[in-house]
Short mmCIF file of C-alpha atoms in Angstrom, two decimals:
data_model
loop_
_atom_site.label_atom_id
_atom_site.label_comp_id
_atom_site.label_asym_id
_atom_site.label_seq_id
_atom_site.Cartn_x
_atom_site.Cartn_y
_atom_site.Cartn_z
CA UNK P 1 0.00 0.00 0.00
CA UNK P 2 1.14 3.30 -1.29
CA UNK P 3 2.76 5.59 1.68
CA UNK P 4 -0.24 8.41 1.12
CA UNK P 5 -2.93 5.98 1.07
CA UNK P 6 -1.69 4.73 4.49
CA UNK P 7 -1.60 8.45 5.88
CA UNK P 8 -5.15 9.21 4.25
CA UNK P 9 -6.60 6.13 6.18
CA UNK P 10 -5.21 6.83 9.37
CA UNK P 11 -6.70 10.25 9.12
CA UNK P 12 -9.86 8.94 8.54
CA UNK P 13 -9.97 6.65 11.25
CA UNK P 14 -8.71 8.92 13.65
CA UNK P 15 -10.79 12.10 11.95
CA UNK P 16 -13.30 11.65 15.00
CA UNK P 17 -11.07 12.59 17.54
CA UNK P 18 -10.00 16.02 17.97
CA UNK P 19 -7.78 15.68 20.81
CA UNK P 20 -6.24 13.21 23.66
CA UNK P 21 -4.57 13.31 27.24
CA UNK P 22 -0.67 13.51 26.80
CA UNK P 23 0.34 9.98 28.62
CA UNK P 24 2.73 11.92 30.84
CA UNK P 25 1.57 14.61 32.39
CA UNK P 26 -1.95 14.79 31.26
CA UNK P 27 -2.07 17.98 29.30
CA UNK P 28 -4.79 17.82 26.53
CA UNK P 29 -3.13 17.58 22.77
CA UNK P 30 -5.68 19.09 20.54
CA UNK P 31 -4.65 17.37 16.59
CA UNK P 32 -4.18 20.61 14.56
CA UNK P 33 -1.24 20.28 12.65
CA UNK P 34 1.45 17.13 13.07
CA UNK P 35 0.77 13.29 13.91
CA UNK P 36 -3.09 13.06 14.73
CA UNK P 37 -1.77 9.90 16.95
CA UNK P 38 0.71 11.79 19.16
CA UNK P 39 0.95 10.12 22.73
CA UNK P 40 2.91 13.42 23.97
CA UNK P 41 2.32 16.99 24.58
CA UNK P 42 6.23 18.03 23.82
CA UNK P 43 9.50 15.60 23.70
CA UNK P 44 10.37 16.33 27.47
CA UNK P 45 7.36 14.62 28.52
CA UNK P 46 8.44 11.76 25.96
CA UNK P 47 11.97 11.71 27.52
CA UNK P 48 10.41 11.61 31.29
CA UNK P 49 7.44 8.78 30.35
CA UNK P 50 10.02 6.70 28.55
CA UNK P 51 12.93 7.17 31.21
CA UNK P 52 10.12 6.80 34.29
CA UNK P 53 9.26 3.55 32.16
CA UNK P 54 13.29 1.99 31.98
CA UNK P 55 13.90 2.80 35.64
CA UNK P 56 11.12 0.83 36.80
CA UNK P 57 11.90 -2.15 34.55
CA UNK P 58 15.44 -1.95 35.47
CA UNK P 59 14.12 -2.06 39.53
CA UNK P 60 11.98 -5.13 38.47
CA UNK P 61 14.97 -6.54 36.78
CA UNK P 62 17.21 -6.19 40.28
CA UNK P 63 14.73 -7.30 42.36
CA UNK P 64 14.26 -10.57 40.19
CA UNK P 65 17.81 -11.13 40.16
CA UNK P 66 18.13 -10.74 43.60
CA UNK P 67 15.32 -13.32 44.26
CA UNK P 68 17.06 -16.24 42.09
CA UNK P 69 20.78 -15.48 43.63
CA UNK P 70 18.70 -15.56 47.28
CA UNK P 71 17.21 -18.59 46.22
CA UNK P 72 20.66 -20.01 44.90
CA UNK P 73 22.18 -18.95 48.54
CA UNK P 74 19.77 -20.70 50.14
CA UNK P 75 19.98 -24.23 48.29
CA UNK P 76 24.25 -23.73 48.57
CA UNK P 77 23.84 -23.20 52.20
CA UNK P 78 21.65 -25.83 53.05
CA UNK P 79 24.18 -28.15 50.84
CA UNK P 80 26.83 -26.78 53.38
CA UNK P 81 25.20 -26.99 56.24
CA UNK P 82 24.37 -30.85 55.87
CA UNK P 83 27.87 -30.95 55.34
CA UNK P 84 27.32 -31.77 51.51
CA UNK P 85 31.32 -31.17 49.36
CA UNK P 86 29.87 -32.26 46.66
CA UNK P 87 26.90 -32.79 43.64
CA UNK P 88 26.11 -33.99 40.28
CA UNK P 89 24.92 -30.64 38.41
CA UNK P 90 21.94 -32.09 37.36
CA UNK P 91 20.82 -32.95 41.25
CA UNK P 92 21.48 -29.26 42.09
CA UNK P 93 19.57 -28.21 38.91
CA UNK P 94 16.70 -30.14 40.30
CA UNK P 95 16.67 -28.70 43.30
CA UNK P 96 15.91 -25.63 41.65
CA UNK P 97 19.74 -23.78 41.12
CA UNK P 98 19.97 -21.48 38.49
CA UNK P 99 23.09 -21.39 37.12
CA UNK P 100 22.87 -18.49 35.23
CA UNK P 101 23.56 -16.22 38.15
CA UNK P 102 26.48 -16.38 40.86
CA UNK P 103 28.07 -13.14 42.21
CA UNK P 104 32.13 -14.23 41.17
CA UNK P 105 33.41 -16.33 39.00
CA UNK P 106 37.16 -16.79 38.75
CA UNK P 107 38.83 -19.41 36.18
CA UNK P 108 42.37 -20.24 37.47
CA UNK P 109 44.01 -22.58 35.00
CA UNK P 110 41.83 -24.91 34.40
CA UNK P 111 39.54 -24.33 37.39
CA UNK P 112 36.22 -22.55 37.20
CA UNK P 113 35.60 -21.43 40.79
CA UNK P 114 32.25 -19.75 41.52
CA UNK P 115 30.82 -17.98 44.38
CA UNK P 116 27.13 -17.33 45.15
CA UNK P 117 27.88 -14.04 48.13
CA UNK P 118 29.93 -15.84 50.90
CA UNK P 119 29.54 -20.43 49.27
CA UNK P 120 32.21 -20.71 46.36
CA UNK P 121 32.51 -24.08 44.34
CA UNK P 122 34.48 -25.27 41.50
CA UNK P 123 32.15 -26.72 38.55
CA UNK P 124 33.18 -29.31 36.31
CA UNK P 125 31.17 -30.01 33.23
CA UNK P 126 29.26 -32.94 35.06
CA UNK P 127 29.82 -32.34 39.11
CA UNK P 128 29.89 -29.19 41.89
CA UNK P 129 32.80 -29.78 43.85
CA UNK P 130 34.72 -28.29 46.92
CA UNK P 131 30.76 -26.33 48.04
CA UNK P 132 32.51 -24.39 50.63
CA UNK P 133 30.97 -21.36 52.75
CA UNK P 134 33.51 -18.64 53.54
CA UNK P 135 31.81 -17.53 56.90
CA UNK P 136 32.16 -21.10 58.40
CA UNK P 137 36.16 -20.91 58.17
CA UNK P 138 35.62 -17.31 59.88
CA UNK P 139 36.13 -17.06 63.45
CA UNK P 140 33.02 -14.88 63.91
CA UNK P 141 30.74 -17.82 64.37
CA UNK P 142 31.24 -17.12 68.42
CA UNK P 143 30.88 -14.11 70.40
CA UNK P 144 34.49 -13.31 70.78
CA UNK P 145 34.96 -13.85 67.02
CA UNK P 146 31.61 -11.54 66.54
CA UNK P 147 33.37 -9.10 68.59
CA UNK P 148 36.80 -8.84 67.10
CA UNK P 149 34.66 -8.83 63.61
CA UNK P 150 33.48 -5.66 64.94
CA UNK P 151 36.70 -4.24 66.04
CA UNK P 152 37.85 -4.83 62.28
CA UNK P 153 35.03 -2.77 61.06
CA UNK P 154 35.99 0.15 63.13
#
């Protein structure tokens, strides 16, 4: 379809309205000359709808992120805690461990080490090996250690 024809149609079917609520700040756009489908009043309420729109995607986007690494945590730590060294990658998958997101990775030689905040492991392409939690080997697991831990923040 020829470009005018398009244009002459969309008039038409927008000929009935004679004006709309800008989507940003609600001013009323009255179709005189221009785009009869304009969304916007001006381009700086464009720039603040569509920048408004990003930063709330890209909070949605942490906060989903941060709810599949806590859930990640969680599974290492309970590994740990049962005193587990070591899995088949498939047995962690099914226990619901997405691989996809750890907060380190380091590759030293050959090794791929990973950490998920304080529980690093080494992956091989079949097996999770040496599921280790950095806070256990810390001496702040008693009061005294608590305390000195707080001296070192100081």
């Amino acid at each position: 379809m020829p470009t005018f024809v398009r244009k002459r149609a969309m008039k038409s079917s927008l000929e009935h309205l004679s004006y709309t609520q800008c989507l940003e700040c609600g001013d009323i756009i009255e179709y005189g000359s221009g785009r009869l489908d304009r969304k916007f009043c001006s381009p700086g309420c464009k720039n603040r709808y569509h920048n408004r729109k990003k930063a709330v995607s890209w909070h949605r986007y942490q906060e989903k992120v941060g709810k599949i690494l806590e859930n990640n945590h969680e599974i290492l730590e309970h590994l740990v805690n049962m005193g587990v060294t070591s899995i088949e990658r498939r047995s962690l998958k099914q226990l619901g461990y997405n691989y996809d997101y750890v907060t380190s990775y380091h590759k030293i030689g050959i090794r791929n080490t990973y950490s998920c905040y304080d529980i690093t492991y080494e992956a091989t392409p079949s097996r999770i090996l040496h599921i280790t939690s950095l806070l256990k080997d810390r001496d702040d697991t008693t009061e005294e250690g608590a305390a000195l831990w707080e001296r070192k923040a100081d």
